[in-house]
CSV table of C-alpha atoms in Angstrom, one decimal:
chain,number,residue,atom,x,y,z
A,202,MET,CA,53.6,26.9,113.9
A,203,VAL,CA,50.3,27.3,112.0
A,204,ARG,CA,47.8,24.4,112.5
A,205,GLY,CA,47.7,22.2,109.4
A,206,ASP,CA,50.7,23.9,107.8
A,207,THR,CA,51.7,21.5,105.0
A,208,SER,CA,55.1,23.1,104.6
A,209,TRP,CA,56.4,20.6,107.2
A,210,MET,CA,55.1,17.6,105.5
A,211,ARG,CA,56.5,15.9,102.4
A,212,PRO,CA,54.2,17.2,99.6
A,213,LYS,CA,51.8,14.5,98.5
A,214,SER,CA,52.0,16.0,95.0
A,215,VAL,CA,55.5,14.5,94.9
A,216,VAL,CA,55.2,11.2,96.8
A,217,ASP,CA,52.5,8.5,97.2
A,218,PRO,CA,52.8,7.5,100.9
A,219,VAL,CA,50.8,4.2,100.3
A,220,THR,CA,53.0,2.8,97.5
A,221,GLU,CA,56.4,4.2,98.8
A,222,TYR,CA,56.1,3.6,102.5
A,223,ALA,CA,53.3,1.1,103.4
A,224,ASP,CA,54.6,-2.1,104.9
A,225,GLU,CA,51.3,-3.9,105.1
A,226,GLU,CA,49.4,-5.6,102.2
A,227,PHE,CA,45.7,-4.8,101.7
A,228,GLU,CA,43.4,-7.7,102.2
A,229,ASP,CA,41.2,-6.9,99.2
A,230,GLU,CA,40.4,-4.3,96.5
A,231,GLU,CA,37.7,-2.7,98.6
A,232,GLU,CA,40.2,-2.0,101.4
A,233,TRP,CA,42.6,-0.5,98.9
A,234,GLU,CA,39.8,1.7,97.5
A,235,GLU,CA,38.9,2.9,101.0
A,236,GLU,CA,42.6,3.8,101.6
A,237,GLU,CA,42.7,5.7,98.3
A,238,GLU,CA,39.6,7.7,99.2
A,239,GLU,CA,41.2,8.5,102.6
A,240,GLU,CA,44.3,9.7,100.8
A,241,GLU,CA,42.3,12.0,98.5
A,242,GLU,CA,40.5,13.5,101.6
A,243,ASP,CA,43.9,14.0,103.3
A,244,ASP,CA,45.2,15.7,100.1
A,245,GLU,CA,42.3,18.1,100.1
A,246,GLU,CA,42.7,18.9,103.8
A,247,GLU,CA,46.5,19.4,103.5
A,248,ASN,CA,46.0,21.7,100.4
A,249,GLU,CA,43.4,23.8,102.2
A,250,LEU,CA,46.0,26.1,103.9
A,251,ASN,CA,47.8,26.7,100.6
A,252,PHE,CA,44.5,27.6,98.9
A,253,GLU,CA,43.8,30.0,101.8
A,254,ARG,CA,47.2,31.6,101.3
A,255,LEU,CA,46.6,31.8,97.6
A,256,PHE,CA,43.3,33.6,98.1
A,257,GLU,CA,45.1,36.0,100.5
A,258,GLU,CA,47.7,36.7,97.8
A,259,ARG,CA,45.0,37.5,95.2
A,260,LEU,CA,43.5,40.1,97.5
A,261,LYS,CA,46.8,42.0,97.7
A,262,SER,CA,47.9,44.8,95.4
A,263,LEU,CA,50.0,44.0,92.4
A,264,GLU,CA,53.0,45.6,94.1
A,265,ASP,CA,52.6,43.3,97.2
A,266,GLN,CA,52.1,40.2,95.0
A,267,LEU,CA,55.3,41.2,93.2
A,268,ARG,CA,57.2,41.6,96.4
A,269,ASP,CA,56.1,38.3,97.9
A,270,PHE,CA,57.1,36.4,94.8
A,271,SER,CA,60.4,38.3,94.5
A,272,LEU,CA,61.2,37.6,98.2
A,273,ARG,CA,60.6,33.9,97.8
A,274,TRP,CA,62.8,33.5,94.7
A,275,VAL,CA,65.3,36.3,95.3
A,276,PHE,CA,68.3,34.0,95.4
A,277,GLU,CA,67.3,32.1,92.2
A,278,LEU,CA,66.2,35.1,90.1
A,279,LYS,CA,69.0,37.5,91.2
A,280,GLU,CA,69.0,41.1,89.9
A,281,GLU,CA,68.2,40.4,86.3
A,282,GLY,CA,65.2,38.2,87.2
A,283,ILE,CA,63.8,40.6,89.7
A,284,LYS,CA,64.1,43.4,87.1
A,285,GLY,CA,62.1,41.2,84.7
A,286,LEU,CA,59.3,40.7,87.3
A,287,HIS,CA,58.9,44.5,87.5
A,288,THR,CA,58.5,44.6,83.7
A,289,LEU,CA,55.9,41.9,83.8
A,290,LYS,CA,54.0,43.7,86.5
A,291,THR,CA,53.9,46.9,84.4
A,292,ASP,CA,52.6,45.0,81.4
A,293,PHE,CA,50.1,43.0,83.4
A,294,LYS,CA,48.7,46.1,85.1
A,295,GLN,CA,48.3,47.8,81.8
A,296,LEU,CA,46.4,44.8,80.3
A,297,CYS,CA,44.1,44.7,83.4
A,298,GLU,CA,43.2,48.4,82.7
A,299,GLU,CA,42.5,47.6,79.1
A,300,GLU,CA,40.4,44.5,79.7
A,301,ILE,CA,38.6,45.4,82.9
A,302,PRO,CA,39.4,48.9,84.3
A,303,GLY,CA,40.0,48.8,88.0
A,304,SER,CA,40.6,45.1,88.1
A,305,LYS,CA,43.7,43.3,89.4
A,306,GLU,CA,43.1,40.2,87.4
A,307,LEU,CA,42.8,39.1,83.7
A,308,PRO,CA,40.2,36.8,82.1
A,309,ILE,CA,42.3,33.8,80.9
A,310,ASP,CA,40.1,33.5,77.8
A,311,SER,CA,40.7,37.1,76.8
A,312,GLU,CA,42.8,37.8,73.7
A,313,GLY,CA,44.9,40.2,75.7
A,314,TYR,CA,45.9,37.5,78.2
A,315,LYS,CA,46.5,34.9,75.5
A,316,LYS,CA,48.8,37.2,73.6
A,317,PHE,CA,50.6,38.2,76.9
A,318,ALA,CA,51.2,34.6,77.8
A,319,GLU,CA,52.3,33.7,74.3
A,320,ALA,CA,54.7,36.6,74.2
A,321,ASN,CA,56.3,35.5,77.4
A,322,ASN,CA,56.5,31.8,76.3
A,323,VAL,CA,54.0,30.4,78.9
A,324,LYS,CA,53.0,27.2,77.2
A,325,PHE,CA,52.1,23.6,78.1
A,326,SER,CA,53.2,20.3,76.7
A,327,SER,CA,49.7,18.8,76.8
A,328,ASP,CA,46.1,19.5,77.7
A,329,GLU,CA,46.5,17.3,80.8
A,330,GLU,CA,49.5,19.3,82.0
A,331,LYS,CA,47.6,22.5,81.4
A,332,ASP,CA,44.6,21.3,83.4
A,333,GLY,CA,46.9,20.2,86.2
A,334,TYR,CA,48.5,23.6,86.5
A,335,LEU,CA,45.3,25.6,86.2
A,336,LYS,CA,43.2,23.5,88.5
A,337,GLY,CA,45.9,23.2,91.1
A,338,LEU,CA,46.3,27.0,91.1
A,339,GLN,CA,42.6,27.6,91.3
A,340,ILE,CA,42.6,29.4,87.9
A,341,LEU,CA,39.1,29.1,86.7
A,342,GLU,CA,38.1,32.3,84.8
A,343,ASN,CA,40.5,35.0,85.9
A,344,ILE,CA,44.2,34.9,86.7
A,345,SER,CA,46.0,37.1,89.3
A,346,PHE,CA,49.5,38.4,88.9
A,347,PHE,CA,50.7,36.1,91.6
A,348,GLN,CA,49.2,33.0,89.8
A,349,TYR,CA,50.6,34.2,86.5
A,350,LEU,CA,54.1,34.5,88.0
A,351,LEU,CA,53.9,30.9,89.3
A,352,LEU,CA,53.0,29.8,85.7
A,353,HIS,CA,55.6,32.0,84.2
A,354,HIS,CA,58.3,30.4,86.3
A,355,LYS,CA,56.8,26.9,86.6
A,356,ASP,CA,59.8,25.1,85.0
A,357,MET,CA,62.1,26.7,87.6
A,358,ILE,CA,59.8,25.9,90.5
A,359,ILE,CA,59.2,22.3,89.4
A,360,ALA,CA,62.9,21.8,89.0
A,361,LYS,CA,63.6,23.1,92.5
A,362,SER,CA,60.9,20.8,93.9
A,363,CYS,CA,62.3,17.8,92.1
A,364,LYS,CA,65.7,18.6,93.5
A,365,ARG,CA,64.4,18.9,97.0
A,366,TRP,CA,62.6,15.6,96.9
A,367,SER,CA,65.0,13.7,94.6
A,368,LYS,CA,62.4,13.2,91.9
A,369,GLU,CA,62.5,13.3,88.1
A,370,ARG,CA,60.0,15.4,86.2
A,371,ASP,CA,58.5,12.4,84.5
A,372,GLU,CA,57.7,10.9,87.8
A,373,LEU,CA,55.3,13.7,88.7
A,374,ASP,CA,51.5,13.4,88.2
A,375,ASP,CA,50.3,16.1,85.8
A,376,SER,CA,47.1,16.5,87.7
A,377,LYS,CA,49.0,17.7,90.7
A,378,LEU,CA,51.4,20.2,89.1
A,379,GLY,CA,49.6,23.3,90.2
A,380,ALA,CA,49.4,22.1,93.8
A,381,LEU,CA,53.1,21.3,93.6
A,382,LEU,CA,53.9,24.9,92.6
A,383,LEU,CA,52.1,26.2,95.7
A,384,GLU,CA,53.8,23.6,97.9
A,385,GLU,CA,57.2,24.6,96.8
A,386,PHE,CA,56.5,28.4,96.9
A,387,PHE,CA,55.6,28.1,100.6
A,388,MET,CA,58.7,26.0,101.5
A,389,PRO,CA,61.9,27.9,102.4
A,390,PRO,CA,64.5,28.6,99.7
A,391,GLN,CA,67.0,25.8,99.0
A,392,ASP,CA,70.8,25.9,98.8
A,393,GLN,CA,71.2,28.6,101.4
A,394,GLU,CA,71.4,26.6,104.6
A,395,GLU,CA,72.5,23.0,103.9
A,396,ALA,CA,71.5,21.8,107.4
A,397,LEU,CA,68.0,23.2,107.0
A,398,ASP,CA,67.5,21.6,103.6
A,399,SER,CA,68.6,18.2,104.9
A,400,ALA,CA,66.6,18.5,108.1
A,401,LEU,CA,63.4,19.4,106.3
A,402,VAL,CA,63.6,16.5,103.9
A,403,LYS,CA,64.3,14.0,106.7
A,404,PHE,CA,61.6,15.4,109.0
A,405,SER,CA,59.0,15.4,106.2
A,406,GLU,CA,59.8,11.9,105.2
A,407,MET,CA,59.6,10.8,108.8
A,408,MET,CA,56.2,12.5,109.2
A,409,THR,CA,54.9,10.8,106.0
A,410,LYS,CA,56.1,7.4,107.3
A,411,ARG,CA,54.4,8.2,110.6
A,412,THR,CA,51.1,9.0,108.8
A,413,VAL,CA,51.3,5.7,106.9
A,414,LYS,CA,52.0,3.7,110.1
A,415,ILE,CA,49.1,5.3,111.9
A,416,ALA,CA,46.9,4.4,108.9
A,417,GLU,CA,48.1,0.8,109.2
A,418,PHE,CA,47.1,0.7,112.9
A,419,GLN,CA,43.7,2.0,111.9
A,420,ARG,CA,43.2,-0.7,109.3
A,421,LYS,CA,44.2,-3.3,111.8
A,422,LEU,CA,41.7,-2.0,114.3
A,423,ARG,CA,38.9,-2.0,111.6
A,424,ARG,CA,39.7,-5.7,111.0
A,425,THR,CA,39.7,-6.6,114.7
A,426,ASP,CA,36.8,-7.4,117.1
A,427,PRO,CA,36.6,-4.4,119.5
A,428,SER,CA,36.0,-6.8,122.4
A,429,SER,CA,39.1,-8.8,121.7
A,430,VAL,CA,42.4,-8.7,123.5
A,431,LEU,CA,44.2,-7.9,120.2
A,432,PHE,CA,42.1,-4.8,119.8
A,433,GLY,CA,43.3,-3.4,123.1
A,434,VAL,CA,46.9,-4.3,122.4
A,435,THR,CA,46.7,-2.5,119.0
A,436,ILE,CA,45.3,0.6,120.7
A,437,ARG,CA,48.1,0.7,123.2
A,438,GLU,CA,50.7,0.1,120.4
A,439,GLN,CA,49.3,3.0,118.4
A,440,GLU,CA,49.3,5.3,121.4
A,441,LYS,CA,52.9,4.4,122.2
A,442,PHE,CA,53.9,4.9,118.6
A,443,ILE,CA,52.3,8.4,118.5
A,444,ASN,CA,53.8,9.4,121.9
A,445,ASP,CA,57.3,8.2,121.0
A,446,HIS,CA,57.5,10.9,118.2
A,447,ALA,CA,55.8,13.7,120.0
A,448,GLU,CA,58.8,15.3,121.6
A,449,GLU,CA,60.9,14.9,118.5
A,450,ILE,CA,58.3,16.6,116.4
A,451,GLU,CA,58.0,19.6,118.8
A,452,LYS,CA,61.8,20.0,118.9
A,453,SER,CA,61.9,19.9,115.1
A,454,LYS,CA,59.2,22.5,114.7
A,455,ILE,CA,61.1,24.9,117.1
A,456,TYR,CA,64.3,24.4,115.1
A,457,PHE,CA,62.5,25.0,111.8
A,458,SER,CA,60.8,28.1,113.0
A,459,ALA,CA,64.0,29.7,114.1
A,460,ALA,CA,66.1,28.6,111.1
A,461,ILE,CA,63.5,29.7,108.6
A,462,GLN,CA,63.1,33.1,110.3
A,463,LYS,CA,66.8,33.6,110.1
A,464,LEU,CA,66.8,32.7,106.4
A,465,LYS,CA,63.9,35.1,105.8
A,466,VAL,CA,66.1,38.0,107.2
A,467,LYS,CA,68.7,37.1,104.6
A,468,GLN,CA,66.1,37.0,101.8
A,469,GLU,CA,64.8,40.5,102.8
A,470,GLN,CA,68.3,41.9,103.0
A,471,GLU,CA,69.1,40.6,99.5
A,472,LEU,CA,65.9,41.9,98.0
A,473,VAL,CA,66.5,45.3,99.5
A,474,ARG,CA,70.0,45.4,98.0
A,475,ILE,CA,68.7,44.4,94.6
A,476,GLU,CA,65.8,46.8,94.6
A,477,LYS,CA,68.2,49.7,95.3
A,478,ASP,CA,70.4,48.6,92.4
A,479,ILE,CA,67.6,48.5,89.9
A,480,GLN,CA,65.9,51.8,90.8
């Protein structure tokens, strides 16, 4: 397990832990605002690893970016879709040479990129949706091939995420759509191992509820006199709550690591088969 890996948590781009899982009422508006600020800080911290991974992808060759994307979505795209990715890579590479020779990225404001995106039907329903995708994918001035592929297949990826977390598209916050694409990309494929799909959802929901419960303990401690008996009791309750889940969490992580590695082997075998057929 990688420290801080958000793949094991229910993505906060999909669910609001405070409104869905909190059992305790806030005493006043100030306390609610404090909780909201903490949630925003947690979001930034949890997204940090995905942003690091995104940066690593951008440093790779176009061929490696193509392979990583193909491997993740090999079961969904199948042979025809993988073939289409190769065509996109060829066109993207040619545009890069025309716009900035030697570059692996395209300026998003360039006429070449705009025409490329339009020709491939990459569009947004509103400025808010567009901003949510671009900011969440860290697309500021230039766009890499990997980032483009996420946008190109955004509808498919969002649909898969909604299916995983039992959400409707109109329930999603437009400002978090880009982050949601990354979250789903770094999750294992769905519909290949039913037991893994179910276990991931249950585990992630449990972890989110656990986070909310710990936040409730923290609020209770902030309201309580540190010298009081109640403060000590709350501390012990919190420690017991955390320790009660420790063994279950570790066992789950071991199971997920093994199950996801086994699934990755299947992905690689399928991609090798497809690549041979389309050569």
